[in-house]
Amino acid sequence: MYQTEIECLAEMLGQADAVVIAASNGFDIADGYNQFACDEAFLRTFGDLHRDYGLMSILQGLMARWPSARERWRFLARLIEYGYRAYAPSPVMRALDEATRDMPRFVVTCNCNSRFLKAGFSSDGLLETEGSFARLHCTASCSQETYDALQMIDIAAGDLPRCPRCGAVLDAAVDDTGRIGALEPFAAQRARMRAFLDGHASDRTLVLELGVGQGNRAIKAPLMAWAERAPGTRYVVVNRDEPVLPALPENRAVGIRGDLARVLADLGMAQNR
């Protein structure tokens, strides 16, 4: 059954006019970045903060009320270095790139590390629904602008990055409440996503959902609703849990339950046969 599903996915990709890649925490974990874990990589990077503050995960660090802006930036500077600047595409990311690069594609993700950009995916084909710590915004909200984190911080010096407009401290442009979505470039990303979906609504578009939570309302729910309205769209869910599929005919919706790394590796072999 598994091999049949892989071959079906390969056939759908081969017939597709465009692909929408939906990626969430499951994809991040397969890519080697686990924001929930107090694992070896976390302790190697944030071990002193673990000892000093009991920090147990990247997510906790992003949400924490740090005692000062300097202590928050003690965490953020290291996160930007580890999670973004030092990133090299994993086998999982390379396999996804190779499987989809020959057609129009758009990535929508709630992962906040801009790794798709580092892996060579186009900035014109990316929506980061919860922002990215590769971008910084003014804590005084003096504008809708964000700034390239790598140009605004000096990790070695440990200086606080400041807004070039008003001088307030900058912070990571990450938020799951929707507020970050009003800032640039995220508002422009959302507009390009709408244009991509509108432009391919009548095409044979494949939605490839990778490691998205079954109750995800930011990515999964709207994409399933769109697929149900777009007559030529096919939808594939890859998840370690039992896949939840849109209300489509069986020949247009496939669920693959398994390890993302294995699925993408097997997909590559099926495409090359």
Short mmCIF file of C-alpha atoms in Angstrom, two decimals:
data_model
loop_
_atom_site.label_atom_id
_atom_site.label_comp_id
_atom_site.label_asym_id
_atom_site.label_seq_id
_atom_site.Cartn_x
_atom_site.Cartn_y
_atom_site.Cartn_z
CA MET A 1 0.00 0.00 0.00
CA TYR A 2 2.79 2.46 0.91
CA GLN A 3 4.60 1.94 -2.39
CA THR A 4 1.34 2.45 -4.29
CA GLU A 5 0.84 5.78 -2.50
CA ILE A 6 4.40 6.88 -3.37
CA GLU A 7 3.89 5.99 -7.01
CA CYS A 8 0.57 7.86 -7.00
CA LEU A 9 2.29 10.96 -5.59
CA ALA A 10 5.02 10.71 -8.23
CA GLU A 11 2.37 10.45 -10.96
CA MET A 12 0.44 13.44 -9.57
CA LEU A 13 3.61 15.54 -9.52
CA GLY A 14 4.43 14.48 -13.06
CA GLN A 15 1.01 15.59 -14.27
CA ALA A 16 0.82 18.80 -12.21
CA ASP A 17 0.87 22.28 -13.75
CA ALA A 18 1.84 23.81 -10.38
CA VAL A 19 2.45 22.76 -6.79
CA VAL A 20 1.62 24.36 -3.46
CA ILE A 21 3.90 23.09 -0.68
CA ALA A 22 2.42 23.39 2.81
CA ALA A 23 5.06 22.82 5.50
CA SER A 24 4.81 23.00 9.27
CA ASN A 25 6.56 21.67 12.37
CA GLY A 26 6.75 18.11 11.11
CA PHE A 27 8.80 19.27 8.14
CA ASP A 28 11.05 21.40 10.38
CA ILE A 29 11.77 18.39 12.59
CA ALA A 30 12.60 16.22 9.57
CA ASP A 31 14.87 19.06 8.39
CA GLY A 32 16.79 18.91 11.69
CA TYR A 33 15.19 21.82 13.57
CA ASN A 34 13.01 20.99 16.55
CA GLN A 35 11.64 24.03 18.36
CA PHE A 36 9.97 21.86 21.01
CA ALA A 37 12.88 19.66 22.12
CA CYS A 38 15.50 19.93 24.82
CA ASP A 39 17.79 17.72 22.74
CA GLU A 40 21.53 17.56 22.13
CA ALA A 41 21.46 20.32 19.50
CA PHE A 42 19.47 22.58 21.82
CA LEU A 43 21.80 22.06 24.77
CA ARG A 44 24.86 22.55 22.59
CA THR A 45 23.52 25.91 21.45
CA PHE A 46 21.61 27.18 24.49
CA GLY A 47 23.18 25.20 27.34
CA ASP A 48 24.06 28.27 29.44
CA LEU A 49 20.50 29.60 29.13
CA HIS A 50 19.22 26.17 30.11
CA ARG A 51 21.38 26.35 33.25
CA ASP A 52 20.70 30.02 34.03
CA TYR A 53 16.96 30.15 33.34
CA GLY A 54 15.78 26.57 33.00
CA LEU A 55 15.15 27.14 29.29
CA MET A 56 13.81 23.91 27.82
CA SER A 57 13.10 24.69 24.16
CA ILE A 58 13.42 27.25 21.37
CA LEU A 59 9.68 27.89 21.48
CA GLN A 60 9.86 28.62 25.19
CA GLY A 61 12.68 31.08 24.53
CA LEU A 62 10.67 32.93 21.88
CA MET A 63 7.65 33.21 24.18
CA ALA A 64 9.52 33.91 27.43
CA ARG A 65 9.39 37.17 29.36
CA TRP A 66 13.12 37.74 29.65
CA PRO A 67 14.38 40.01 32.48
CA SER A 68 15.85 42.49 29.99
CA ALA A 69 16.17 43.18 26.28
CA ARG A 70 19.85 42.28 26.53
CA GLU A 71 19.05 38.83 27.91
CA ARG A 72 16.42 38.28 25.24
CA TRP A 73 19.01 39.15 22.62
CA ARG A 74 21.45 36.78 24.27
CA PHE A 75 18.95 34.12 23.19
CA LEU A 76 17.85 35.62 19.86
CA ALA A 77 21.34 36.21 18.48
CA ARG A 78 22.20 32.58 19.04
CA LEU A 79 18.89 31.43 17.56
CA ILE A 80 19.47 33.45 14.39
CA GLU A 81 22.97 32.00 14.06
CA TYR A 82 21.90 28.40 14.74
CA GLY A 83 18.48 28.38 13.07
CA TYR A 84 19.18 30.52 10.03
CA ARG A 85 22.68 31.83 9.29
CA ALA A 86 24.47 28.49 9.78
CA TYR A 87 21.77 26.41 8.05
CA ALA A 88 22.77 24.13 5.18
CA PRO A 89 19.95 22.30 3.36
CA SER A 90 19.34 18.82 4.75
CA PRO A 91 18.68 15.73 2.60
CA VAL A 92 14.96 16.29 3.27
CA MET A 93 15.05 19.87 1.98
CA ARG A 94 17.16 18.90 -1.04
CA ALA A 95 14.79 16.05 -1.89
CA LEU A 96 11.77 18.38 -1.76
CA ASP A 97 13.57 20.94 -3.93
CA GLU A 98 14.53 18.34 -6.52
CA ALA A 99 11.00 16.88 -6.63
CA THR A 100 9.29 20.23 -7.28
CA ARG A 101 11.77 22.63 -8.89
CA ASP A 102 10.68 22.06 -12.51
CA MET A 103 7.22 23.59 -12.13
CA PRO A 104 5.66 26.76 -10.70
CA ARG A 105 5.61 26.33 -6.94
CA PHE A 106 4.58 28.24 -3.86
CA VAL A 107 5.52 27.42 -0.26
CA VAL A 108 3.24 28.32 2.63
CA THR A 109 4.70 27.62 6.05
CA CYS A 110 4.26 28.51 9.70
CA ASN A 111 7.93 27.66 10.33
CA CYS A 112 9.68 30.85 11.41
CA ASN A 113 13.27 30.27 10.28
CA SER A 114 13.24 31.23 6.55
CA ARG A 115 15.09 28.02 5.70
CA PHE A 116 13.29 27.71 2.39
CA LEU A 117 15.02 30.93 1.31
CA LYS A 118 18.39 29.61 2.47
CA ALA A 119 17.72 26.45 0.44
CA GLY A 120 17.19 28.43 -2.76
CA PHE A 121 13.39 28.58 -2.96
CA SER A 122 12.22 31.87 -4.45
CA SER A 123 11.20 34.69 -2.12
CA ASP A 124 8.37 35.41 -4.60
CA GLY A 125 6.91 31.98 -3.89
CA LEU A 126 6.88 31.99 -0.09
CA LEU A 127 4.34 32.84 2.62
CA GLU A 128 5.56 32.71 6.23
CA THR A 129 2.29 32.87 8.15
CA GLU A 130 3.89 33.50 11.55
CA GLY A 131 6.81 35.66 10.40
CA SER A 132 10.49 34.81 10.66
CA PHE A 133 13.33 35.43 13.07
CA ALA A 134 15.45 36.15 10.00
CA ARG A 135 13.56 39.49 9.95
CA LEU A 136 13.49 42.09 12.74
CA HIS A 137 10.85 44.68 13.56
CA CYS A 138 10.74 47.80 15.71
CA THR A 139 9.44 47.19 19.24
CA ALA A 140 7.98 50.73 19.18
CA SER A 141 6.03 49.90 15.99
CA CYS A 142 7.16 53.10 14.30
CA SER A 143 6.58 51.57 10.83
CA GLN A 144 5.42 48.46 9.00
CA GLU A 145 8.98 47.77 7.85
CA THR A 146 11.14 44.80 8.85
CA TYR A 147 14.90 44.41 8.55
CA ASP A 148 17.30 41.67 7.53
CA ALA A 149 18.55 40.16 10.79
CA LEU A 150 21.96 39.32 9.38
CA GLN A 151 22.55 42.96 8.44
CA MET A 152 21.26 44.39 11.73
CA ILE A 153 23.06 42.33 14.38
CA ASP A 154 26.64 41.75 15.34
CA ILE A 155 26.53 38.44 17.17
CA ALA A 156 30.14 38.66 18.30
CA ALA A 157 29.78 42.17 19.76
CA GLY A 158 26.51 41.44 21.52
CA ASP A 159 25.13 44.94 20.87
CA LEU A 160 21.39 45.45 20.88
CA PRO A 161 20.12 46.05 17.33
CA ARG A 162 18.19 49.30 17.05
CA CYS A 163 15.56 50.63 14.68
CA PRO A 164 17.17 52.90 12.07
CA ARG A 165 14.03 55.10 12.14
CA CYS A 166 13.45 55.74 15.85
CA GLY A 167 16.24 54.02 17.77
CA ALA A 168 14.03 51.54 19.65
CA VAL A 169 15.29 48.01 20.19
CA LEU A 170 14.50 45.59 17.37
CA ASP A 171 12.99 42.16 17.99
CA ALA A 172 12.35 39.02 15.94
CA ALA A 173 9.43 39.41 13.55
CA VAL A 174 7.63 36.32 14.85
CA ASP A 175 4.04 36.16 16.04
CA ASP A 176 1.22 33.62 15.83
CA THR A 177 -1.63 36.10 16.48
CA GLY A 178 -1.69 37.61 12.98
CA ARG A 179 -0.14 40.95 13.96
CA ILE A 180 3.11 40.22 12.10
CA GLY A 181 1.11 39.56 8.94
CA ALA A 182 0.56 43.32 8.54
CA LEU A 183 4.30 43.97 8.31
CA GLU A 184 6.39 43.84 5.17
CA PRO A 185 7.40 41.56 3.56
CA PHE A 186 4.73 39.29 5.05
CA ALA A 187 1.75 41.28 3.77
CA ALA A 188 3.24 41.14 0.27
CA GLN A 189 3.80 37.40 0.67
CA ARG A 190 0.13 36.89 1.44
CA ALA A 191 -0.92 38.90 -1.62
CA ARG A 192 1.37 36.82 -3.85
CA MET A 193 -0.08 33.62 -2.37
CA ARG A 194 -3.61 34.76 -3.23
CA ALA A 195 -2.50 35.64 -6.76
CA PHE A 196 -0.82 32.24 -7.18
CA LEU A 197 -3.94 30.36 -6.09
CA ASP A 198 -6.19 32.52 -8.27
CA GLY A 199 -3.88 32.03 -11.24
CA HIS A 200 -3.86 28.25 -10.90
CA ALA A 201 -7.46 27.67 -9.80
CA SER A 202 -8.32 26.01 -13.14
CA ASP A 203 -5.03 24.13 -13.52
CA ARG A 204 -3.92 20.69 -12.39
CA THR A 205 -2.48 22.02 -9.14
CA LEU A 206 -1.07 19.68 -6.51
CA VAL A 207 -1.21 20.68 -2.85
CA LEU A 208 1.59 18.80 -1.07
CA GLU A 209 1.06 19.04 2.67
CA LEU A 210 4.10 18.05 4.75
CA GLY A 211 3.99 17.61 8.51
CA VAL A 212 1.11 20.02 9.14
CA GLY A 213 -0.92 19.59 12.32
CA GLN A 214 -4.29 18.02 11.68
CA GLY A 215 -6.11 20.93 13.31
CA ASN A 216 -4.00 23.67 11.73
CA ARG A 217 -6.26 26.63 10.96
CA ALA A 218 -3.65 28.90 9.37
CA ILE A 219 -2.52 26.57 6.57
CA LYS A 220 -4.42 23.30 6.39
CA ALA A 221 -8.00 24.56 6.70
CA PRO A 222 -7.84 27.28 4.00
CA LEU A 223 -5.89 25.09 1.57
CA MET A 224 -8.37 22.23 1.94
CA ALA A 225 -11.26 24.66 1.38
CA TRP A 226 -9.53 26.07 -1.72
CA ALA A 227 -8.84 22.58 -3.11
CA GLU A 228 -12.48 21.65 -2.69
CA ARG A 229 -13.44 24.65 -4.88
CA ALA A 230 -10.73 24.16 -7.52
CA PRO A 231 -11.87 21.34 -9.84
CA GLY A 232 -8.45 20.25 -11.11
CA THR A 233 -6.64 20.32 -7.77
CA ARG A 234 -5.21 17.22 -6.15
CA TYR A 235 -4.21 17.03 -2.50
CA VAL A 236 -1.58 14.85 -0.81
CA VAL A 237 -1.02 14.74 2.94
CA VAL A 238 2.20 13.30 4.38
CA ASN A 239 2.03 12.96 8.15
CA ARG A 240 3.19 10.60 10.87
CA ASP A 241 -0.43 10.51 12.13
CA GLU A 242 -3.52 9.36 10.27
CA PRO A 243 -3.88 11.90 7.43
CA VAL A 244 -6.89 14.21 7.39
CA LEU A 245 -7.91 14.84 3.76
CA PRO A 246 -10.22 17.38 2.12
CA ALA A 247 -13.60 16.35 0.75
CA LEU A 248 -12.35 15.30 -2.68
CA PRO A 249 -12.87 12.17 -4.80
CA GLU A 250 -10.47 9.33 -3.96
CA ASN A 251 -8.52 9.83 -7.18
CA ARG A 252 -7.73 13.43 -6.18
CA ALA A 253 -6.74 12.98 -2.52
CA VAL A 254 -4.01 10.74 -1.10
CA GLY A 255 -2.82 10.31 2.47
CA ILE A 256 0.64 8.90 3.20
CA ARG A 257 1.32 8.00 6.80
CA GLY A 258 5.01 7.75 7.56
CA ASP A 259 8.37 9.39 8.06
CA LEU A 260 8.83 12.50 5.92
CA ALA A 261 12.48 11.82 5.19
CA ARG A 262 11.70 8.33 3.91
CA VAL A 263 8.69 9.50 1.88
CA LEU A 264 10.67 12.22 0.08
CA ALA A 265 13.60 9.90 -0.56
CA ASP A 266 11.28 7.24 -1.96
CA LEU A 267 9.48 9.87 -4.03
CA GLY A 268 12.77 10.83 -5.65
CA MET A 269 13.47 7.23 -6.58
CA ALA A 270 9.97 6.80 -8.00
CA GLN A 271 10.35 9.94 -10.13
CA ASN A 272 13.65 8.73 -11.53
CA ARG A 273 12.37 5.33 -12.58
#
